[in-house]
Tab-separated table of C-alpha atoms in Angstrom:
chain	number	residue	atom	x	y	z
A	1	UNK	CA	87.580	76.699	-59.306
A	2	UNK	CA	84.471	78.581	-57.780
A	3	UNK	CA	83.795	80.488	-54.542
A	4	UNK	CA	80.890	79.635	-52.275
A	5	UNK	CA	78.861	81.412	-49.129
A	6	UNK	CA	76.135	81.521	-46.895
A	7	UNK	CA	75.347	84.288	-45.198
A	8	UNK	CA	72.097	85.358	-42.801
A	9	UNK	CA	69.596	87.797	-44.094
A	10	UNK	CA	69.363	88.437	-40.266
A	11	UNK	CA	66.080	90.310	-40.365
A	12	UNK	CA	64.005	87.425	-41.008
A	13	UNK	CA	63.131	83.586	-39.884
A	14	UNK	CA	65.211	81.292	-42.516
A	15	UNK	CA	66.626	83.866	-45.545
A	16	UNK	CA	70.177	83.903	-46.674
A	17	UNK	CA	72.606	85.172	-48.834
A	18	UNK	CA	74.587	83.209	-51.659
A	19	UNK	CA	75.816	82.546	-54.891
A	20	UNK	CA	73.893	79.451	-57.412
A	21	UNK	CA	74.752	76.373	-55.849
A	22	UNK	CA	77.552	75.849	-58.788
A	23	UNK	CA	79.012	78.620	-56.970
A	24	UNK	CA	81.045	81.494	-58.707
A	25	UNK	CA	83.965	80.818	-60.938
A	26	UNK	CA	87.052	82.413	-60.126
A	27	UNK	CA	88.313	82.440	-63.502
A	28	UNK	CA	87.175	83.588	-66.553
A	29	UNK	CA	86.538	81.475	-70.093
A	30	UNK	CA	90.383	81.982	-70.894
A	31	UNK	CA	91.665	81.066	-67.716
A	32	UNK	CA	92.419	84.443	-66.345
A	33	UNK	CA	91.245	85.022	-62.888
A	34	UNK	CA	89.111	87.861	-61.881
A	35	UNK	CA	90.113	91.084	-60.444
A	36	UNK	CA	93.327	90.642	-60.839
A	37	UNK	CA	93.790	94.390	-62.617
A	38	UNK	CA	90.607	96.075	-59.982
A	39	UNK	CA	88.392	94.700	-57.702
A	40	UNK	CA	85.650	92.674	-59.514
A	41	UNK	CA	82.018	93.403	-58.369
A	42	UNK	CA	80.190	90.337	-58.386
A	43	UNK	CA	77.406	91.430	-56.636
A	44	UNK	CA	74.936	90.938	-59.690
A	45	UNK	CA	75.884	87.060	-58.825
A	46	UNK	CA	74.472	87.072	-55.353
A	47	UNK	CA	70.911	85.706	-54.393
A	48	UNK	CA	68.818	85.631	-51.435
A	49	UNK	CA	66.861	82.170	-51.314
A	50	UNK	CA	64.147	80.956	-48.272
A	51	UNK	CA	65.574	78.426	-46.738
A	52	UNK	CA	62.078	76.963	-46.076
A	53	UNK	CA	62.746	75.502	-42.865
A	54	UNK	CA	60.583	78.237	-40.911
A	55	UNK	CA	57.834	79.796	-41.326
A	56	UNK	CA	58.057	83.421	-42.596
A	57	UNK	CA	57.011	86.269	-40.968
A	58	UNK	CA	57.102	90.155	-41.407
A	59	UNK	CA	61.103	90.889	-42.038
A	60	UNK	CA	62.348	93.311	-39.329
A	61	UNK	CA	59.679	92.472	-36.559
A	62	UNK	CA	58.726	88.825	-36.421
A	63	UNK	CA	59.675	87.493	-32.922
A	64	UNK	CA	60.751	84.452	-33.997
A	65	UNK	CA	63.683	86.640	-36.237
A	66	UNK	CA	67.254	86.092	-35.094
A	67	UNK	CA	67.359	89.836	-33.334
A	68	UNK	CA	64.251	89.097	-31.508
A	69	UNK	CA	63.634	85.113	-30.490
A	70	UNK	CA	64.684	83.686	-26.903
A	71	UNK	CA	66.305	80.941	-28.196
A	72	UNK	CA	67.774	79.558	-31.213
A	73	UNK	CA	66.016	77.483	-33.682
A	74	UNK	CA	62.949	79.190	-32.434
A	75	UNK	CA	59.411	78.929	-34.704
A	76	UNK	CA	57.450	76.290	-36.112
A	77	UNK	CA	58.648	74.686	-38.828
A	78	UNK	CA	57.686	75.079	-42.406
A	79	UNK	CA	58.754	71.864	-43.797
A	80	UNK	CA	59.337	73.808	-47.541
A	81	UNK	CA	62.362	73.545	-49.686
A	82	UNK	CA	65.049	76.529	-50.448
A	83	UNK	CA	63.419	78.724	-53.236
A	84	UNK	CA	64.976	81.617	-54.267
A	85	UNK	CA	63.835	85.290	-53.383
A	86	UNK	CA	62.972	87.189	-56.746
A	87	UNK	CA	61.492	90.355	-58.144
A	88	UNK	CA	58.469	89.042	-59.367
A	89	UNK	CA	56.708	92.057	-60.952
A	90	UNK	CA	59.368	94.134	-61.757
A	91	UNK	CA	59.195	96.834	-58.932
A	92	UNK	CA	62.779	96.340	-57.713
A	93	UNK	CA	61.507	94.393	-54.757
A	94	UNK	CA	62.334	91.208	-53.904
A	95	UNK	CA	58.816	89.200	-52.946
A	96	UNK	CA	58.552	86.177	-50.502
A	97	UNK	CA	55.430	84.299	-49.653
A	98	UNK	CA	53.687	87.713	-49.127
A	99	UNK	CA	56.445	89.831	-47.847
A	100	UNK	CA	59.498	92.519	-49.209
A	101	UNK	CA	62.836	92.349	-49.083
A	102	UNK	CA	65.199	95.062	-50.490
A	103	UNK	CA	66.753	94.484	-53.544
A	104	UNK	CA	70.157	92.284	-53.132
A	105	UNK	CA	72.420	95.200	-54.525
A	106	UNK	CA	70.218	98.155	-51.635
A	107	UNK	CA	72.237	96.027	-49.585
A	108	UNK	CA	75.083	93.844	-50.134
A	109	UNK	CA	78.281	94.598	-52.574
A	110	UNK	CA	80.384	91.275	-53.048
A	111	UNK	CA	83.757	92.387	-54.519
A	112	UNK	CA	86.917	89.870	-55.670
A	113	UNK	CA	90.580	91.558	-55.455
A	114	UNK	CA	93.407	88.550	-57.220
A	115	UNK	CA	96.849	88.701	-57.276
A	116	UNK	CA	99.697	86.174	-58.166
A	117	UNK	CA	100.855	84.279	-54.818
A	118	UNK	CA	104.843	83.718	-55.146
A	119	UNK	CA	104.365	81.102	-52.015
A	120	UNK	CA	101.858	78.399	-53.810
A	121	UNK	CA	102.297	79.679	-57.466
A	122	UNK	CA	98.726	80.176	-57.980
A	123	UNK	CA	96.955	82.924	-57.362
A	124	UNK	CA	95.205	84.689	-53.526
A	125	UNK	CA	91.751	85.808	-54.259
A	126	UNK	CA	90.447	88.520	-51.708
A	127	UNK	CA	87.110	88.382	-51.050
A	128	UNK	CA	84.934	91.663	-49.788
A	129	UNK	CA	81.274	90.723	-48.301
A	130	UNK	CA	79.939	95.024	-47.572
A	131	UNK	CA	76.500	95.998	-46.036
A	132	UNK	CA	75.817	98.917	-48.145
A	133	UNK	CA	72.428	99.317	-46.641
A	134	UNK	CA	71.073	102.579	-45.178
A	135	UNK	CA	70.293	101.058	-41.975
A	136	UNK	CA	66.363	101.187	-41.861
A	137	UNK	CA	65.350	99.559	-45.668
A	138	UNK	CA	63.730	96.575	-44.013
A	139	UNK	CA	60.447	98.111	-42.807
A	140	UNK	CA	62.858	100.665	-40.440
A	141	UNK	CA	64.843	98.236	-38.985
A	142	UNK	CA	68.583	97.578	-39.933
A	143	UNK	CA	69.375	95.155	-43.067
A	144	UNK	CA	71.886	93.099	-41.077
A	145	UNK	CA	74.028	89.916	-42.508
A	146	UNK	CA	75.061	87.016	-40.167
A	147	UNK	CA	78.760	85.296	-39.856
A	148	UNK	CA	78.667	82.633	-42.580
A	149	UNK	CA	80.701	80.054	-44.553
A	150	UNK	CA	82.647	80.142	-47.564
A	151	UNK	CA	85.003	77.283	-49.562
A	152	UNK	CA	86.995	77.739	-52.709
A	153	UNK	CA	86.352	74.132	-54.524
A	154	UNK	CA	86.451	72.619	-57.670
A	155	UNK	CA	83.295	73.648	-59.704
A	156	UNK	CA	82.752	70.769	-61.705
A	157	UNK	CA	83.587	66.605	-60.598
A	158	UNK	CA	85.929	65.449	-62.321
A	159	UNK	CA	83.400	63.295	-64.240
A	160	UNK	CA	82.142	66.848	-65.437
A	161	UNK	CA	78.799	67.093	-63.040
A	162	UNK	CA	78.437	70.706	-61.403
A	163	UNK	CA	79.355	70.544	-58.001
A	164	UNK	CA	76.871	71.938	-55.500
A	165	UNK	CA	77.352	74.228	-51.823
A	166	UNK	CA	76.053	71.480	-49.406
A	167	UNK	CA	72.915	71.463	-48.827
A	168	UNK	CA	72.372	74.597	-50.750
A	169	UNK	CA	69.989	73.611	-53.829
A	170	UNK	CA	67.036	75.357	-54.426
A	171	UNK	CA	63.986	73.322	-55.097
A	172	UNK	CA	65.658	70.785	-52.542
A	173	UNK	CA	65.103	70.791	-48.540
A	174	UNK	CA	67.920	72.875	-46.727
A	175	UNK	CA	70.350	70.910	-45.096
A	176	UNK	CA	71.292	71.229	-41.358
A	177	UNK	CA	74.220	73.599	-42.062
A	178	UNK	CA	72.756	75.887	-44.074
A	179	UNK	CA	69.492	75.929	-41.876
A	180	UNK	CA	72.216	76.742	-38.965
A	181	UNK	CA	73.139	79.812	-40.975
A	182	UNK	CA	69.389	80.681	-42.293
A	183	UNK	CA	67.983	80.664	-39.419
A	184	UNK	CA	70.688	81.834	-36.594
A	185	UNK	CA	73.454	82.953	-38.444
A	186	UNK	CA	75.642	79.872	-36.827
A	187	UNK	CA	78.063	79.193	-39.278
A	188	UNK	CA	80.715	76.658	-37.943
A	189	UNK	CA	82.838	77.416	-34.986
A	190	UNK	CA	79.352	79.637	-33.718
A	191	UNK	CA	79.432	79.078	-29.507
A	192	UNK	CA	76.851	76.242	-29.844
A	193	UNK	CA	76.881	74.974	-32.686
A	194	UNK	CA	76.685	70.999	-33.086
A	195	UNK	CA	78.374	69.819	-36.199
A	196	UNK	CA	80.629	71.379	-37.905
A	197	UNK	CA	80.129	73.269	-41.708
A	198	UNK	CA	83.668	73.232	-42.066
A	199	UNK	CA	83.974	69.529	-41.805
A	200	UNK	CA	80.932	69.519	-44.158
A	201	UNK	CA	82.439	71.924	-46.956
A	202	UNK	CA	85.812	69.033	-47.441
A	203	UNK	CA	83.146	67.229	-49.414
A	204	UNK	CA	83.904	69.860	-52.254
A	205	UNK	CA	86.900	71.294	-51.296
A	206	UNK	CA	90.592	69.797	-51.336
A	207	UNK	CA	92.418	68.156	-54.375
A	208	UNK	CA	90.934	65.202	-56.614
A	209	UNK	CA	94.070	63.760	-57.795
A	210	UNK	CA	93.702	62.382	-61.317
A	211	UNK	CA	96.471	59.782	-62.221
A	212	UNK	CA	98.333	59.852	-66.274
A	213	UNK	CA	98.427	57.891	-69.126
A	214	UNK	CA	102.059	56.354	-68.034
A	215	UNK	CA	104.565	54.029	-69.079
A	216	UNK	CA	105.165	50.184	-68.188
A	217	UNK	CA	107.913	47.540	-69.296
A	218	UNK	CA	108.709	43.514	-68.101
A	219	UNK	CA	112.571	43.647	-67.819
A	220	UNK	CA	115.329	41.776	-66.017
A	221	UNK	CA	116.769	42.786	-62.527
A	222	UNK	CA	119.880	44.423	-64.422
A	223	UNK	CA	117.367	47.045	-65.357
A	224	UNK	CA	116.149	50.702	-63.203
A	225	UNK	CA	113.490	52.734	-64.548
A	226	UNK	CA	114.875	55.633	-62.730
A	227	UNK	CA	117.640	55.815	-59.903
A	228	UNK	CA	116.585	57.877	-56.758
A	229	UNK	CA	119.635	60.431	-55.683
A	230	UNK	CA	120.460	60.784	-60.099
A	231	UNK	CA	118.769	63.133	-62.810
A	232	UNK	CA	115.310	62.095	-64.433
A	233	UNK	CA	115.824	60.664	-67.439
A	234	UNK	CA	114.102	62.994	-70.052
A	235	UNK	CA	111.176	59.592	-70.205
A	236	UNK	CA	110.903	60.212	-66.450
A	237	UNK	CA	109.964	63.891	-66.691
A	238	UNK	CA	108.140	63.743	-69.481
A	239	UNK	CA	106.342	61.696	-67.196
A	240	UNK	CA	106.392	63.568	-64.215
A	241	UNK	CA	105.722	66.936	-65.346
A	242	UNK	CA	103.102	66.805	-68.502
A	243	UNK	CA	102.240	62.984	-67.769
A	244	UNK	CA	103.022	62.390	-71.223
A	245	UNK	CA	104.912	58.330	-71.568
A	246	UNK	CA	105.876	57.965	-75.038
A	247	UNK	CA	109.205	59.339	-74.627
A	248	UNK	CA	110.026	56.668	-71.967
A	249	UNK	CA	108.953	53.771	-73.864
A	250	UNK	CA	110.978	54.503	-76.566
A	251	UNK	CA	113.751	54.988	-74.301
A	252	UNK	CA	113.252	51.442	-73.765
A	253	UNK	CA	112.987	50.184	-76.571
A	254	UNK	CA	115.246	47.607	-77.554
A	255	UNK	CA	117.340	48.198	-74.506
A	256	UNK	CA	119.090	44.895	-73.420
A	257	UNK	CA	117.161	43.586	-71.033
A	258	UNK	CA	113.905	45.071	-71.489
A	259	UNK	CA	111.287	42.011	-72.764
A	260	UNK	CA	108.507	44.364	-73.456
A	261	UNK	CA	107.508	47.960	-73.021
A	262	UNK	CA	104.534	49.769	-73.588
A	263	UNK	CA	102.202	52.919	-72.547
A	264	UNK	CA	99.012	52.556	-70.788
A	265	UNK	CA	96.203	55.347	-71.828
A	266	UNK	CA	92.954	54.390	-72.079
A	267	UNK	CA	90.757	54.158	-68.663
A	268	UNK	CA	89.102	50.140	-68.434
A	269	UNK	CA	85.309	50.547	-70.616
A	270	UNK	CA	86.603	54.238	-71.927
A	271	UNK	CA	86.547	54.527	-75.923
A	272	UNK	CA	89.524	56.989	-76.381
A	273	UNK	CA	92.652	57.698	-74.043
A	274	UNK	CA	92.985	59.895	-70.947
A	275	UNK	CA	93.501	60.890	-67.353
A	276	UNK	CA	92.537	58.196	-64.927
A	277	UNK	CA	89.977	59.701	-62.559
A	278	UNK	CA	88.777	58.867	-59.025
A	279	UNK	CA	86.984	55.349	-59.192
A	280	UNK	CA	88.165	54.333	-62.673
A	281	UNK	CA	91.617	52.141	-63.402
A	282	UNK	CA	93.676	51.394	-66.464
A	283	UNK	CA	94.238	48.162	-66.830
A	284	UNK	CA	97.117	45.659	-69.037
A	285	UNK	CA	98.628	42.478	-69.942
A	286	UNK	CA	102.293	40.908	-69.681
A	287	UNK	CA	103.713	38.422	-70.662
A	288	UNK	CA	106.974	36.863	-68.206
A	289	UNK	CA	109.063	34.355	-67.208
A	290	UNK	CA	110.102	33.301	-63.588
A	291	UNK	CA	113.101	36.327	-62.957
A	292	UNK	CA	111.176	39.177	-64.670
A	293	UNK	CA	109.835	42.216	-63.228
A	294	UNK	CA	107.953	45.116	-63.844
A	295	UNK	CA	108.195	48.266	-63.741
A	296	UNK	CA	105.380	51.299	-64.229
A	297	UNK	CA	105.312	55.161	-63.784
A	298	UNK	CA	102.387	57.328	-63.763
A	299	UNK	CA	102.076	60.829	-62.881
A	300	UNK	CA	100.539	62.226	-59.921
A	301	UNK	CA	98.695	64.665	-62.215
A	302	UNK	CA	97.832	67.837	-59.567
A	303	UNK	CA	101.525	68.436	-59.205
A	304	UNK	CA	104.273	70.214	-61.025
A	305	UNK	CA	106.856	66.584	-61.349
A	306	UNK	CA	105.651	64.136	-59.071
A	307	UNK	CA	104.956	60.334	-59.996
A	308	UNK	CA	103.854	57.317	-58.772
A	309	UNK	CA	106.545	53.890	-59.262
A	310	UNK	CA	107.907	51.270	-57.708
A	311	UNK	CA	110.931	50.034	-56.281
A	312	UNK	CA	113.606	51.340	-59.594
A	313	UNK	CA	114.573	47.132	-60.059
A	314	UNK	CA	110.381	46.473	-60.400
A	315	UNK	CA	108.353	44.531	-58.598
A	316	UNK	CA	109.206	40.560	-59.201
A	317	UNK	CA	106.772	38.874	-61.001
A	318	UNK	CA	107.591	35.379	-59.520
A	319	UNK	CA	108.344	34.377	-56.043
A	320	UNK	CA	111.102	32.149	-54.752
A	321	UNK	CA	109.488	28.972	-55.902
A	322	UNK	CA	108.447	30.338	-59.687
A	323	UNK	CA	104.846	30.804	-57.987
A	324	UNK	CA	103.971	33.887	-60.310
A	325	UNK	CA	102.540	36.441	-57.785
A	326	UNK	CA	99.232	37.753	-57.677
A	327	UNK	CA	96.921	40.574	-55.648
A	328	UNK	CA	97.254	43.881	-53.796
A	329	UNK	CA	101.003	45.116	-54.298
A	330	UNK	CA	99.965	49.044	-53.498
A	331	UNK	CA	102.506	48.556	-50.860
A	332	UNK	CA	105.465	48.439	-53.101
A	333	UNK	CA	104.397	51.647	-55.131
A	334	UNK	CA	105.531	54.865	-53.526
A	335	UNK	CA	105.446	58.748	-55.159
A	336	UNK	CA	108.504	60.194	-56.120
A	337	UNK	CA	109.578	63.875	-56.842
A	338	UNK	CA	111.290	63.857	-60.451
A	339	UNK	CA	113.482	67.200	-59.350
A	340	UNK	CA	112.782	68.314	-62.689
A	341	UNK	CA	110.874	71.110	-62.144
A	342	UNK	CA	110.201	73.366	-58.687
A	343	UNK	CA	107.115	72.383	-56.701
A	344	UNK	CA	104.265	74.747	-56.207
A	345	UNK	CA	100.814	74.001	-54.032
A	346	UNK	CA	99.051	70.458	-55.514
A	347	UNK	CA	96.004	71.461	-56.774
A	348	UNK	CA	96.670	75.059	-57.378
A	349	UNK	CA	100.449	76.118	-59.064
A	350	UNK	CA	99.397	77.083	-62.264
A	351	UNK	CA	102.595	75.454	-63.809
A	352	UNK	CA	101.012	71.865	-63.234
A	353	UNK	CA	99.285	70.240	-65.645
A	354	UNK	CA	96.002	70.928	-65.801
A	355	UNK	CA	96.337	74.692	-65.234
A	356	UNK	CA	99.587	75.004	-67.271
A	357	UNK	CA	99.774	77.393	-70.611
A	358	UNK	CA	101.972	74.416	-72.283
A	359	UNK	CA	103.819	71.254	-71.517
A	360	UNK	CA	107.361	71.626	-70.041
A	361	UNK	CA	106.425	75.102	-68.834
A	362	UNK	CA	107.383	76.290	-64.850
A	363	UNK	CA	110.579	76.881	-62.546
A	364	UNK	CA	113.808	74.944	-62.377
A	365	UNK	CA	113.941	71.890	-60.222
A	366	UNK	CA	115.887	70.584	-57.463
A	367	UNK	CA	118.131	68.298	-59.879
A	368	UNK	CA	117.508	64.473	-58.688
A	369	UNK	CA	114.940	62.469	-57.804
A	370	UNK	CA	114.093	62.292	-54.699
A	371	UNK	CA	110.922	59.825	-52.484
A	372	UNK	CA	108.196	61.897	-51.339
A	373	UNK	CA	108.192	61.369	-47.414
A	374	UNK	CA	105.932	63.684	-45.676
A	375	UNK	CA	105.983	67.562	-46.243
A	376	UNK	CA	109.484	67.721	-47.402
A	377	UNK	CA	108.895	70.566	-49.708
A	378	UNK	CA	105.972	72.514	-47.508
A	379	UNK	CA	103.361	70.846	-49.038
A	380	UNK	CA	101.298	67.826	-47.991
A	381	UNK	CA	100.196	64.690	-50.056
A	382	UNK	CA	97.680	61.995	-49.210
A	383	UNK	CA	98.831	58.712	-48.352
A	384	UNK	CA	99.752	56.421	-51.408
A	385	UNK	CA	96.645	53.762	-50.924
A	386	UNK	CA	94.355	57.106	-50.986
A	387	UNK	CA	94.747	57.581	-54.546
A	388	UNK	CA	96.292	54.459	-56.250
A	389	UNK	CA	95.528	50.838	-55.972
A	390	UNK	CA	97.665	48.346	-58.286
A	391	UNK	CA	96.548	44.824	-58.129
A	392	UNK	CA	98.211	41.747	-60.518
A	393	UNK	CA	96.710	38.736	-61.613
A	394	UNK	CA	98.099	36.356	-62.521
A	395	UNK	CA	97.178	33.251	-65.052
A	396	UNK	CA	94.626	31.055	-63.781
A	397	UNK	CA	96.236	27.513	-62.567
């Protein structure tokens, strides 16, 4: 994960403060996070761009400057895109269309404090944004820095693309949130401030929820999968906790009244197996006879041993008149809590999947499985139909 802000360079029209739009990783190439042993200065990270949303005048005395208009989004408008502020000939000044600003360091200090969090089971990053300036470096006025906005989000998609502050990409025009901050220092939740950052920032923020390879099998009604209320079968939480089905179909295996079993792995138009991520589906064949019914588990992959099923009997394959059924049957899937192993935030316990130092790693369980209904162990899931959609078809007539 990375850390984003926006902050005001408050003696001037449109300037701010932030890290590259791919924002700053939290963790280092082997997974550790920073400043975990001593606050991490990550000030050398830090830019100042131009917005280029208004046109630029002397820093410290233009009237149209934060500490000086009559009104907000005061001065004509420049109609540029966000460039970043550099030293351009090597004086320690930073140089913008004409005029100086002092260097980032003469007056900003970004520090990172980390420490394990017992509560989620990831880890609390602390985050320190200092004026270190002297308090007359910007042609004798103050160096100031507005209110701004921060989020902690994922910095890559999960299709691998680097994801971006909104509306913060240099070379690109400024988008109304960031101008907010650039030019007024209104960050969400400002008096006055229409829109809302913060509603904004959940575009990058928040948990994608990958799904596993998992495990499927046509069977009779004598057969369960799993029994809600009884200990995961070790196929289950194989399952569940490392999204790993191999174990479970071989379970199955010539058990007496299992017609076929079999793992699915490999996203639809993907060359080699994996996760199932946002927009893609994995997709299989049966074969059945009116009375069968299937059965499928999958895990819910940004947890420690949750997983998505149906109904333990399956879902019948045939209706009342040996109609085989066909279309949307999302209804009859619901996520489940293997009780193998103890639940820690989604998206963050580093004993879940993808953050975990091996498989079948993390604290002991609550014993049985239970269905996920609500919050029941602090946390909060979205809605089945927001991450999974199972659809049959059946032969064509």
């Amino acid at each position: 994960m990375a850390l984003s802000f926006a902050s005001m360079f408050v003696q001037s029209n449109d300037l701010y403060y932030a890290f590259e739009p791919g924002g700053l990783p939290l963790f280092d190439g082997n997974g550790n996070p920073i400043g975990v042993s001593s606050p991490a200065n990550v000030t050398d990270n830090v830019r100042l761009y131009d917005a280029g949303t208004e046109v630029d005048q002397t820093p410290g005395s233009g009237d149209n400057q934060a500490p000086r208009q009559g009104s907000f989004d005061q001065g004509p408008d420049e109609n540029g895109s966000i460039v970043r502020v550099e030293d351009t000939d090597g004086d320690g000044i930073l140089e913008d269309d004409g005029f100086e600003y002092p260097a980032i360091a003469d007056g900003v200090e970004v520090t990172v404090d980390s420490e394990p969090d017992d509560a989620s089971g990831g880890i609390q990053f602390t985050v320190t944004i200092e004026n270190v300036s002297t308090g007359d470096q910007v042609n004798g006025a103050p160096l100031i820095l507005s209110p701004g906005s921060f989020a902690a989000h994922f910095d890559q998609t999960p299709g691998g693309e680097e994801v971006a502050y909104p509306g913060h990409e240099p070379g690109a025009s400024a988008g109304s949130d960031i101008e907010r901050i650039a030019e007024d220092g209104r960050p969400a939740g400002a008096e006055g401030v229409s829109g809302n950052h913060v509603a904004t920032l959940e575009g990058v923020t928040g948990v994608t929820v990958p799904l596993s390879p998992g495990a499927y099998a046509v069977h009779s009604d004598e057969v369960n999968f799993y029994e809600t209320g009884s200990t995961a079968s070790t196929g289950i939480e194989r399952i569940a906790e490392d999204g790993m089905p191999q174990e479970l179909v071989s379970m199955l295996s010539g058990v007496d009244g299992v017609k076929s079993v079999d793992a699915f792995n490999t996203p639809s138009g993907a060359s080699e197996a994996g996760p199932l991520t946002p927009g893609n589906s994995y997709s299989f064949a049966v074969d059945a006879v009116p009375g069968d019914r299937l059965s499928f588990a999958t895990m819910y992959i940004q947890s420690n041993d949750l997983f998505y099923a149906v109904e333990p009997s399956g879902i019948a394959l045939f209706d009342e008149n040996d109609q085989p059924v066909g279309g949307d049957v999302t209804g009859q899937v619901s996520l489940h809590d293997a009780g193998t192993e103890g639940n820690q935030e989604p998206g963050v316990g580093l004993d879940q999947a993808p953050r975990q130092s091996d498989t079948d790693t993390g604290p002991s369980g609550e014993g049985s499985i239970t269905l996920v209904s609500g919050s029941d162990d602090g946390f909060d899931y979205p809605s089945t139909s927001d991450v999974i959609r199972v659809t049959i078809e059946p032969p064509s007539q």
